[in-house]
mmCIF file of N, CA and C in Angstrom:
data_model
loop_
_atom_site.group_PDB
_atom_site.id
_atom_site.type_symbol
_atom_site.label_atom_id
_atom_site.label_comp_id
_atom_site.label_asym_id
_atom_site.label_seq_id
_atom_site.Cartn_x
_atom_site.Cartn_y
_atom_site.Cartn_z
ATOM 1 N N MET A 1 94.050 91.369 104.420
ATOM 2 C CA MET A 1 92.434 92.983 103.612
ATOM 3 C C MET A 1 94.020 92.966 103.240
ATOM 4 N N ALA A 2 94.152 94.001 103.982
ATOM 5 C CA ALA A 2 95.783 95.268 103.208
ATOM 6 C C ALA A 2 96.418 95.816 104.281
ATOM 7 N N ARG A 3 97.393 95.651 104.271
ATOM 8 C CA ARG A 3 98.828 96.350 105.189
ATOM 9 C C ARG A 3 98.395 98.338 105.061
ATOM 10 N N ILE A 4 97.762 98.446 106.131
ATOM 11 C CA ILE A 4 98.467 99.866 106.797
ATOM 12 C C ILE A 4 98.911 100.419 107.527
ATOM 13 N N LEU A 5 99.970 101.404 107.492
ATOM 14 C CA LEU A 5 100.525 101.874 107.684
ATOM 15 C C LEU A 5 100.285 103.659 108.135
ATOM 16 N N VAL A 6 99.892 103.682 110.141
ATOM 17 C CA VAL A 6 99.821 105.246 110.239
ATOM 18 C C VAL A 6 100.589 105.725 110.763
ATOM 19 N N ILE A 7 100.392 106.825 110.460
ATOM 20 C CA ILE A 7 101.355 107.483 111.081
ATOM 21 C C ILE A 7 100.873 108.606 112.193
ATOM 22 N N ASP A 8 101.449 108.620 113.004
ATOM 23 C CA ASP A 8 100.670 110.310 113.447
ATOM 24 C C ASP A 8 101.766 110.640 114.891
ATOM 25 N N ASP A 9 101.343 111.747 115.295
ATOM 26 C CA ASP A 9 102.274 111.567 116.474
ATOM 27 C C ASP A 9 101.891 111.965 117.896
ATOM 28 N N GLU A 10 100.485 111.753 117.859
ATOM 29 C CA GLU A 10 99.292 111.121 118.835
ATOM 30 C C GLU A 10 98.799 110.048 119.142
ATOM 31 N N GLU A 11 99.365 109.480 120.403
ATOM 32 C CA GLU A 11 99.418 108.560 120.779
ATOM 33 C C GLU A 11 98.083 107.750 119.976
ATOM 34 N N SER A 12 97.482 108.334 120.834
ATOM 35 C CA SER A 12 95.069 107.812 120.616
ATOM 36 C C SER A 12 94.835 108.565 119.174
ATOM 37 N N ILE A 13 95.624 108.787 118.058
ATOM 38 C CA ILE A 13 94.976 109.285 116.485
ATOM 39 C C ILE A 13 95.261 107.079 116.918
ATOM 40 N N ARG A 14 96.716 107.245 116.441
ATOM 41 C CA ARG A 14 97.260 106.188 116.494
ATOM 42 C C ARG A 14 96.235 104.820 117.055
ATOM 43 N N THR A 15 96.567 104.814 117.903
ATOM 44 C CA THR A 15 95.371 103.953 118.817
ATOM 45 C C THR A 15 93.891 104.044 118.348
ATOM 46 N N ALA A 16 93.245 104.574 118.099
ATOM 47 C CA ALA A 16 92.022 104.516 117.256
ATOM 48 C C ALA A 16 92.081 103.652 116.299
ATOM 49 N N LEU A 17 93.101 105.052 115.176
ATOM 50 C CA LEU A 17 92.876 104.389 113.681
ATOM 51 C C LEU A 17 93.382 103.153 113.518
ATOM 52 N N ARG A 18 94.076 102.084 114.363
ATOM 53 C CA ARG A 18 94.609 100.651 114.826
ATOM 54 C C ARG A 18 93.391 100.023 114.634
ATOM 55 N N ARG A 19 92.767 100.374 116.005
ATOM 56 C CA ARG A 19 91.809 99.892 117.000
ATOM 57 C C ARG A 19 90.774 99.020 114.893
ATOM 58 N N ALA A 20 90.240 100.450 115.002
ATOM 59 C CA ALA A 20 89.358 100.697 113.202
ATOM 60 C C ALA A 20 89.447 99.823 112.237
ATOM 61 N N LEU A 21 91.000 99.955 111.797
ATOM 62 C CA LEU A 21 91.547 98.820 111.087
ATOM 63 C C LEU A 21 91.514 97.657 110.873
ATOM 64 N N GLU A 22 92.164 97.379 112.487
ATOM 65 C CA GLU A 22 92.015 95.869 112.292
ATOM 66 C C GLU A 22 90.839 95.499 112.904
ATOM 67 N N LEU A 23 89.771 95.337 113.278
ATOM 68 C CA LEU A 23 87.955 95.754 113.035
ATOM 69 C C LEU A 23 88.009 94.973 112.009
ATOM 70 N N ASP A 24 88.438 95.842 111.179
ATOM 71 C CA ASP A 24 87.752 95.888 110.086
ATOM 72 C C ASP A 24 88.652 95.386 108.668
ATOM 73 N N GLY A 25 89.154 94.030 109.407
ATOM 74 C CA GLY A 25 90.205 93.227 108.920
ATOM 75 C C GLY A 25 91.566 93.448 108.692
ATOM 76 N N HIS A 26 91.919 94.682 108.433
ATOM 77 C CA HIS A 26 93.177 95.163 108.310
ATOM 78 C C HIS A 26 94.345 94.797 108.860
ATOM 79 N N THR A 27 95.948 94.462 108.592
ATOM 80 C CA THR A 27 96.682 95.331 109.055
ATOM 81 C C THR A 27 97.490 96.067 109.429
ATOM 82 N N VAL A 28 97.882 96.281 110.779
ATOM 83 C CA VAL A 28 97.902 97.329 111.247
ATOM 84 C C VAL A 28 99.508 98.102 111.333
ATOM 85 N N ILE A 29 100.476 98.831 110.708
ATOM 86 C CA ILE A 29 101.807 99.256 111.470
ATOM 87 C C ILE A 29 101.877 100.552 111.553
ATOM 88 N N LEU A 30 102.141 100.977 112.976
ATOM 89 C CA LEU A 30 101.758 102.093 113.343
ATOM 90 C C LEU A 30 103.780 102.902 113.377
ATOM 91 N N ALA A 31 103.823 103.874 113.092
ATOM 92 C CA ALA A 31 104.667 105.095 113.891
ATOM 93 C C ALA A 31 104.451 106.213 113.724
ATOM 94 N N GLU A 32 105.163 106.232 115.089
ATOM 95 C CA GLU A 32 105.083 107.719 115.637
ATOM 96 C C GLU A 32 105.779 109.088 114.785
ATOM 97 N N ASP A 33 106.030 108.927 113.508
ATOM 98 C CA ASP A 33 106.432 110.582 113.286
ATOM 99 C C ASP A 33 107.183 109.878 111.226
ATOM 100 N N GLY A 34 107.436 110.888 110.400
ATOM 101 C CA GLY A 34 107.637 111.342 109.383
ATOM 102 C C GLY A 34 108.617 110.314 109.095
ATOM 103 N N GLU A 35 109.479 110.296 109.498
ATOM 104 C CA GLU A 35 111.019 109.738 109.390
ATOM 105 C C GLU A 35 111.023 108.204 109.516
ATOM 106 N N GLU A 36 110.611 108.090 110.599
ATOM 107 C CA GLU A 36 109.920 106.260 111.270
ATOM 108 C C GLU A 36 109.344 105.997 110.086
ATOM 109 N N GLY A 37 107.823 106.589 109.763
ATOM 110 C CA GLY A 37 106.911 106.152 108.658
ATOM 111 C C GLY A 37 107.211 105.650 107.151
ATOM 112 N N GLU A 38 108.439 106.782 106.896
ATOM 113 C CA GLU A 38 109.541 106.476 105.633
ATOM 114 C C GLU A 38 110.134 105.652 105.732
ATOM 115 N N ALA A 39 110.901 104.861 107.215
ATOM 116 C CA ALA A 39 111.600 104.438 106.905
ATOM 117 C C ALA A 39 110.553 103.008 106.569
ATOM 118 N N PHE A 40 109.713 102.613 107.668
ATOM 119 C CA PHE A 40 108.949 101.296 107.816
ATOM 120 C C PHE A 40 109.123 100.757 106.404
ATOM 121 N N PHE A 41 108.070 102.052 106.266
ATOM 122 C CA PHE A 41 107.420 101.588 104.489
ATOM 123 C C PHE A 41 108.411 101.415 103.359
ATOM 124 N N ARG A 42 109.531 102.225 102.952
ATOM 125 C CA ARG A 42 110.858 101.467 102.657
ATOM 126 C C ARG A 42 111.389 99.963 102.751
ATOM 127 N N GLU A 43 111.361 100.017 103.741
ATOM 128 C CA GLU A 43 111.913 98.191 104.351
ATOM 129 C C GLU A 43 110.743 97.442 103.702
ATOM 130 N N ASN A 44 109.534 97.597 103.776
ATOM 131 C CA ASN A 44 107.960 97.039 103.374
ATOM 132 C C ASN A 44 106.469 97.575 103.240
ATOM 133 N N PRO A 45 106.716 97.993 102.245
ATOM 134 C CA PRO A 45 105.940 98.968 101.301
ATOM 135 C C PRO A 45 104.414 98.672 102.038
ATOM 136 N N ALA A 46 103.437 99.128 102.050
ATOM 137 C CA ALA A 46 102.247 98.683 102.988
ATOM 138 C C ALA A 46 101.341 99.444 101.708
ATOM 139 N N ASP A 47 100.040 98.428 101.867
ATOM 140 C CA ASP A 47 98.941 99.266 100.787
ATOM 141 C C ASP A 47 98.877 100.388 100.333
ATOM 142 N N LEU A 48 98.004 101.184 101.404
ATOM 143 C CA LEU A 48 97.663 102.234 102.272
ATOM 144 C C LEU A 48 98.792 102.826 103.285
ATOM 145 N N VAL A 49 98.663 104.313 103.025
ATOM 146 C CA VAL A 49 99.371 105.461 104.355
ATOM 147 C C VAL A 49 98.322 105.976 104.612
ATOM 148 N N ILE A 50 98.132 106.358 105.764
ATOM 149 C CA ILE A 50 97.177 107.134 106.948
ATOM 150 C C ILE A 50 98.384 108.123 107.562
ATOM 151 N N THR A 51 98.757 109.611 107.095
ATOM 152 C CA THR A 51 99.543 110.403 107.677
ATOM 153 C C THR A 51 98.695 111.524 108.228
ATOM 154 N N ASP A 52 99.253 112.135 109.390
ATOM 155 C CA ASP A 52 98.922 113.332 109.815
ATOM 156 C C ASP A 52 100.050 114.269 108.703
ATOM 157 N N ILE A 53 99.514 115.666 108.738
ATOM 158 C CA ILE A 53 100.713 116.178 108.271
ATOM 159 C C ILE A 53 101.661 116.948 108.641
ATOM 160 N N ILE A 54 101.334 117.452 109.898
ATOM 161 C CA ILE A 54 101.947 118.296 111.067
ATOM 162 C C ILE A 54 102.334 117.024 111.781
ATOM 163 N N MET A 55 104.012 116.769 111.874
ATOM 164 C CA MET A 55 104.264 115.925 112.541
ATOM 165 C C MET A 55 105.968 116.740 113.216
ATOM 166 N N PRO A 56 106.790 115.901 113.836
ATOM 167 C CA PRO A 56 108.064 116.443 114.119
ATOM 168 C C PRO A 56 109.338 115.381 113.376
ATOM 169 N N LYS A 57 109.962 115.661 112.596
ATOM 170 C CA LYS A 57 111.402 115.274 112.537
ATOM 171 C C LYS A 57 110.892 114.623 110.765
ATOM 172 N N ARG A 58 109.532 114.593 110.200
ATOM 173 C CA ARG A 58 109.416 115.088 108.834
ATOM 174 C C ARG A 58 108.401 114.670 108.946
ATOM 175 N N GLU A 59 106.730 116.586 107.997
ATOM 176 C CA GLU A 59 106.676 116.348 108.384
ATOM 177 C C GLU A 59 105.505 115.397 106.805
ATOM 178 N N GLY A 60 104.489 115.454 107.379
ATOM 179 C CA GLY A 60 103.325 114.809 106.372
ATOM 180 C C GLY A 60 103.782 115.577 104.828
ATOM 181 N N LEU A 61 103.863 116.590 103.977
ATOM 182 C CA LEU A 61 104.107 116.926 103.345
ATOM 183 C C LEU A 61 105.240 116.852 102.479
ATOM 184 N N GLY A 62 106.244 116.741 103.385
ATOM 185 C CA GLY A 62 107.428 115.772 103.089
ATOM 186 C C GLY A 62 107.381 114.242 103.033
ATOM 187 N N LEU A 63 107.118 114.086 103.772
ATOM 188 C CA LEU A 63 106.454 112.088 103.689
ATOM 189 C C LEU A 63 106.482 111.608 102.082
ATOM 190 N N LEU A 64 105.461 112.923 101.612
ATOM 191 C CA LEU A 64 103.974 112.403 100.958
ATOM 192 C C LEU A 64 105.194 112.674 99.597
ATOM 193 N N ALA A 65 105.745 113.385 99.323
ATOM 194 C CA ALA A 65 106.265 113.976 97.971
ATOM 195 C C ALA A 65 107.607 112.982 97.951
ATOM 196 N N ASN A 66 108.298 111.855 99.314
ATOM 197 C CA ASN A 66 109.000 111.650 99.133
ATOM 198 C C ASN A 66 109.246 110.205 98.503
ATOM 199 N N LEU A 67 107.152 109.761 99.281
ATOM 200 C CA LEU A 67 107.232 108.321 98.867
ATOM 201 C C LEU A 67 106.575 108.232 97.605
ATOM 202 N N LEU A 68 106.072 109.584 96.658
ATOM 203 C CA LEU A 68 105.319 109.439 95.442
ATOM 204 C C LEU A 68 106.412 109.505 94.549
ATOM 205 N N VAL A 69 107.569 109.442 94.762
ATOM 206 C CA VAL A 69 109.272 109.635 94.109
ATOM 207 C C VAL A 69 109.015 108.433 93.829
ATOM 208 N N ASP A 70 109.110 107.796 94.809
ATOM 209 C CA ASP A 70 110.001 106.001 94.673
ATOM 210 C C ASP A 70 108.425 105.346 94.221
ATOM 211 N N TYR A 71 107.129 105.633 94.925
ATOM 212 C CA TYR A 71 106.333 104.558 94.440
ATOM 213 C C TYR A 71 105.211 105.838 94.335
ATOM 214 N N PRO A 72 105.307 105.902 92.909
ATOM 215 C CA PRO A 72 104.106 106.499 92.163
ATOM 216 C C PRO A 72 102.589 106.442 92.832
ATOM 217 N N GLY A 73 102.872 104.649 92.280
ATOM 218 C CA GLY A 73 100.980 104.018 92.483
ATOM 219 C C GLY A 73 100.903 104.523 94.151
ATOM 220 N N VAL A 74 101.556 104.672 95.099
ATOM 221 C CA VAL A 74 101.393 104.276 96.713
ATOM 222 C C VAL A 74 99.832 105.833 96.969
ATOM 223 N N LYS A 75 99.137 104.692 97.751
ATOM 224 C CA LYS A 75 97.409 105.292 98.358
ATOM 225 C C LYS A 75 97.717 106.252 99.699
ATOM 226 N N ILE A 76 97.838 107.935 100.247
ATOM 227 C CA ILE A 76 98.341 108.212 100.522
ATOM 228 C C ILE A 76 96.679 108.847 101.226
ATOM 229 N N ILE A 77 96.076 108.862 102.712
ATOM 230 C CA ILE A 77 95.744 109.549 102.622
ATOM 231 C C ILE A 77 96.138 110.681 104.124
ATOM 232 N N ILE A 78 96.033 111.906 103.806
ATOM 233 C CA ILE A 78 96.607 112.905 104.943
ATOM 234 C C ILE A 78 95.631 113.405 105.823
ATOM 235 N N MET A 79 95.904 113.789 106.879
ATOM 236 C CA MET A 79 95.093 114.407 108.009
ATOM 237 C C MET A 79 95.649 115.297 108.795
ATOM 238 N N SER A 80 94.560 116.296 108.904
ATOM 239 C CA SER A 80 95.550 117.434 110.067
ATOM 240 C C SER A 80 94.326 117.544 110.424
ATOM 241 N N GLY A 81 95.423 117.987 112.132
ATOM 242 C CA GLY A 81 93.965 119.395 113.241
ATOM 243 C C GLY A 81 95.340 120.450 113.623
ATOM 244 N N GLY A 82 96.337 119.910 113.483
ATOM 245 C CA GLY A 82 97.428 121.844 113.608
ATOM 246 C C GLY A 82 96.863 122.001 115.306
ATOM 247 N N ALA A 83 97.406 121.082 115.529
ATOM 248 C CA ALA A 83 97.405 121.428 117.237
ATOM 249 C C ALA A 83 98.314 121.718 117.945
ATOM 250 N N ARG A 84 99.753 122.419 117.061
ATOM 251 C CA ARG A 84 100.692 122.925 116.814
ATOM 252 C C ARG A 84 101.044 124.321 116.607
ATOM 253 N N MET A 85 100.310 124.278 115.190
ATOM 254 C CA MET A 85 100.290 125.113 114.383
ATOM 255 C C MET A 85 99.301 127.052 114.547
ATOM 256 N N THR A 86 99.930 127.907 115.299
ATOM 257 C CA THR A 86 99.298 129.051 115.477
ATOM 258 C C THR A 86 99.667 130.019 114.457
ATOM 259 N N HIS A 87 100.556 129.966 113.524
ATOM 260 C CA HIS A 87 100.835 131.021 112.615
ATOM 261 C C HIS A 87 100.584 130.031 111.329
ATOM 262 N N GLY A 88 100.480 131.083 110.067
ATOM 263 C CA GLY A 88 101.150 130.535 109.161
ATOM 264 C C GLY A 88 99.768 130.067 108.245
ATOM 265 N N PRO A 89 99.358 129.355 106.438
ATOM 266 C CA PRO A 89 98.119 128.928 106.168
ATOM 267 C C PRO A 89 97.494 127.941 107.181
ATOM 268 N N ASP A 90 96.138 128.194 107.097
ATOM 269 C CA ASP A 90 94.956 127.955 107.967
ATOM 270 C C ASP A 90 94.945 125.887 107.127
ATOM 271 N N LEU A 91 94.747 125.422 108.016
ATOM 272 C CA LEU A 91 94.313 124.146 108.101
ATOM 273 C C LEU A 91 94.259 123.337 106.720
ATOM 274 N N GLN A 92 92.948 123.744 106.151
ATOM 275 C CA GLN A 92 92.656 123.520 104.998
ATOM 276 C C GLN A 92 92.805 123.555 103.346
ATOM 277 N N ALA A 93 94.480 125.066 103.793
ATOM 278 C CA ALA A 93 95.135 125.246 102.893
ATOM 279 C C ALA A 93 95.654 123.912 102.538
ATOM 280 N N LEU A 94 96.628 123.628 103.584
ATOM 281 C CA LEU A 94 97.418 122.293 103.766
ATOM 282 C C LEU A 94 96.554 121.190 103.195
ATOM 283 N N LEU A 95 95.440 121.345 103.458
ATOM 284 C CA LEU A 95 95.048 119.633 103.235
ATOM 285 C C LEU A 95 95.238 119.991 101.499
ATOM 286 N N ASP A 96 94.804 121.538 101.105
ATOM 287 C CA ASP A 96 94.262 121.297 99.762
ATOM 288 C C ASP A 96 95.857 121.356 98.747
ATOM 289 N N VAL A 97 97.195 121.752 99.255
ATOM 290 C CA VAL A 97 98.301 121.308 99.042
ATOM 291 C C VAL A 97 98.720 119.846 99.151
ATOM 292 N N ALA A 98 98.357 118.690 100.172
ATOM 293 C CA ALA A 98 98.252 117.727 99.973
ATOM 294 C C ALA A 98 97.693 116.761 98.792
ATOM 295 N N LYS A 99 96.556 117.142 98.498
ATOM 296 C CA LYS A 99 95.576 116.947 97.329
ATOM 297 C C LYS A 99 96.585 117.117 96.779
ATOM 298 N N SER A 100 96.787 118.642 95.859
ATOM 299 C CA SER A 100 97.104 118.847 94.899
ATOM 300 C C SER A 100 98.650 117.816 94.631
ATOM 301 N N GLN A 101 99.071 117.598 95.358
ATOM 302 C CA GLN A 101 100.606 117.346 95.194
ATOM 303 C C GLN A 101 100.397 115.373 94.996
ATOM 304 N N GLY A 102 99.309 114.906 95.599
ATOM 305 C CA GLY A 102 99.111 113.523 95.548
ATOM 306 C C GLY A 102 98.348 112.953 96.382
ATOM 307 N N ALA A 103 97.788 113.584 97.364
ATOM 308 C CA ALA A 103 97.421 112.267 98.378
ATOM 309 C C ALA A 103 95.644 112.060 98.134
ATOM 310 N N CYS A 104 95.275 110.659 98.240
ATOM 311 C CA CYS A 104 94.219 110.692 97.766
ATOM 312 C C CYS A 104 92.931 111.384 98.376
ATOM 313 N N LYS A 105 92.706 111.199 99.622
ATOM 314 C CA LYS A 105 92.090 112.427 99.994
ATOM 315 C C LYS A 105 93.510 112.686 100.882
ATOM 316 N N THR A 106 92.177 114.074 102.327
ATOM 317 C CA THR A 106 92.181 114.423 103.133
ATOM 318 C C THR A 106 91.301 114.277 104.173
ATOM 319 N N PHE A 107 91.485 114.206 105.656
ATOM 320 C CA PHE A 107 90.736 114.915 106.783
ATOM 321 C C PHE A 107 91.358 115.689 107.664
ATOM 322 N N MET A 108 90.607 116.182 107.559
ATOM 323 C CA MET A 108 90.247 117.461 109.366
ATOM 324 C C MET A 108 89.890 116.760 110.194
ATOM 325 N N LYS A 109 91.271 116.713 111.285
ATOM 326 C CA LYS A 109 90.602 115.851 112.811
ATOM 327 C C LYS A 109 89.384 117.327 113.476
ATOM 328 N N PRO A 110 89.198 116.663 114.748
ATOM 329 C CA PRO A 110 88.641 115.452 114.262
ATOM 330 C C PRO A 110 87.972 114.778 113.502
ATOM 331 N N PHE A 111 88.056 113.218 112.334
ATOM 332 C CA PHE A 111 87.100 112.971 112.148
ATOM 333 C C PHE A 111 86.515 112.103 112.417
ATOM 334 N N GLU A 112 85.738 111.350 112.159
ATOM 335 C CA GLU A 112 84.705 110.316 111.969
ATOM 336 C C GLU A 112 85.234 108.877 111.494
ATOM 337 N N LEU A 113 85.565 108.546 112.603
ATOM 338 C CA LEU A 113 86.269 106.883 112.452
ATOM 339 C C LEU A 113 85.698 106.360 110.645
ATOM 340 N N ASN A 114 84.581 106.119 110.618
ATOM 341 C CA ASN A 114 83.908 105.662 109.929
ATOM 342 C C ASN A 114 84.167 106.696 108.636
ATOM 343 N N GLU A 115 83.952 107.777 108.658
ATOM 344 C CA GLU A 115 84.725 108.212 107.242
ATOM 345 C C GLU A 115 85.352 107.670 106.575
ATOM 346 N N ILE A 116 87.202 107.986 107.550
ATOM 347 C CA ILE A 116 88.339 107.006 107.352
ATOM 348 C C ILE A 116 87.488 105.256 106.960
ATOM 349 N N LEU A 117 87.558 104.955 107.044
ATOM 350 C CA LEU A 117 86.816 102.939 107.013
ATOM 351 C C LEU A 117 86.905 103.643 105.742
ATOM 352 N N GLU A 118 85.653 103.916 105.607
ATOM 353 C CA GLU A 118 84.549 104.319 103.907
ATOM 354 C C GLU A 118 86.190 104.600 103.137
ATOM 355 N N SER A 119 86.938 105.848 103.971
ATOM 356 C CA SER A 119 87.832 105.553 102.334
ATOM 357 C C SER A 119 88.981 104.956 101.598
ATOM 358 N N VAL A 120 89.754 104.049 102.783
ATOM 359 C CA VAL A 120 90.804 103.063 102.893
ATOM 360 C C VAL A 120 90.235 102.079 101.692
ATOM 361 N N ASN A 121 88.408 101.449 102.167
ATOM 362 C CA ASN A 121 88.041 100.900 101.118
ATOM 363 C C ASN A 121 87.627 101.044 100.199
ATOM 364 N N ASP A 122 87.520 102.010 99.649
ATOM 365 C CA ASP A 122 87.413 102.655 98.311
ATOM 366 C C ASP A 122 88.275 102.432 97.570
ATOM 367 N N LEU A 123 89.753 102.861 98.649
ATOM 368 C CA LEU A 123 90.801 103.339 97.582
ATOM 369 C C LEU A 123 91.449 101.559 97.423
ATOM 370 N N LEU A 124 91.390 101.255 98.333
ATOM 371 C CA LEU A 124 91.588 99.613 97.873
ATOM 372 C C LEU A 124 90.807 99.361 96.811
ATOM 373 N N ALA A 125 89.661 99.306 96.964
ATOM 374 C CA ALA A 125 89.172 98.552 95.980
ATOM 375 C C ALA A 125 89.108 99.685 94.349
ATOM 376 N N GLY A 126 90.038 99.801 94.756
ATOM 377 C CA GLY A 126 90.694 100.978 93.291
ATOM 378 C C GLY A 126 89.510 102.121 92.849
ATOM 379 N N GLU A 127 88.227 102.516 93.990
ATOM 380 C CA GLU A 127 87.673 103.700 93.522
ATOM 381 C C GLU A 127 89.317 105.069 93.644
ATOM 382 N N ALA A 128 88.646 105.862 92.601
ATOM 383 C CA ALA A 128 88.834 107.518 92.841
ATOM 384 C C ALA A 128 88.251 107.584 94.400
ATOM 385 N N GLY A 129 90.002 109.310 94.438
ATOM 386 C CA GLY A 129 89.375 110.097 95.686
ATOM 387 C C GLY A 129 89.053 111.222 95.641
#
């Protein structure tokens, strides 16, 4: 099927997504933060990226911008639960910014794994986000 890069600083999220995506037939690469994820992607681009928006080292919006400059067709799903976020714009506003800057789909944590799988398969099949 597809090669999918999952980037999240929460191990439980990475593990849950890896299991679900692998059961769906995909190959999954995991990264703990945006910096590591971007390095992995640049070494061997994935078919799709799923990333958290709030992470150490490089946040999802920076990662989104960097990847879209060099890989304009990359398919990126951005998610957030904002556990560390106590001030500033609300999470939906951040997800709206991500969507306006090129994310194909956005999800608020907690999410249903079947919704992520459906979006992944739709995007891989070429359906619009």
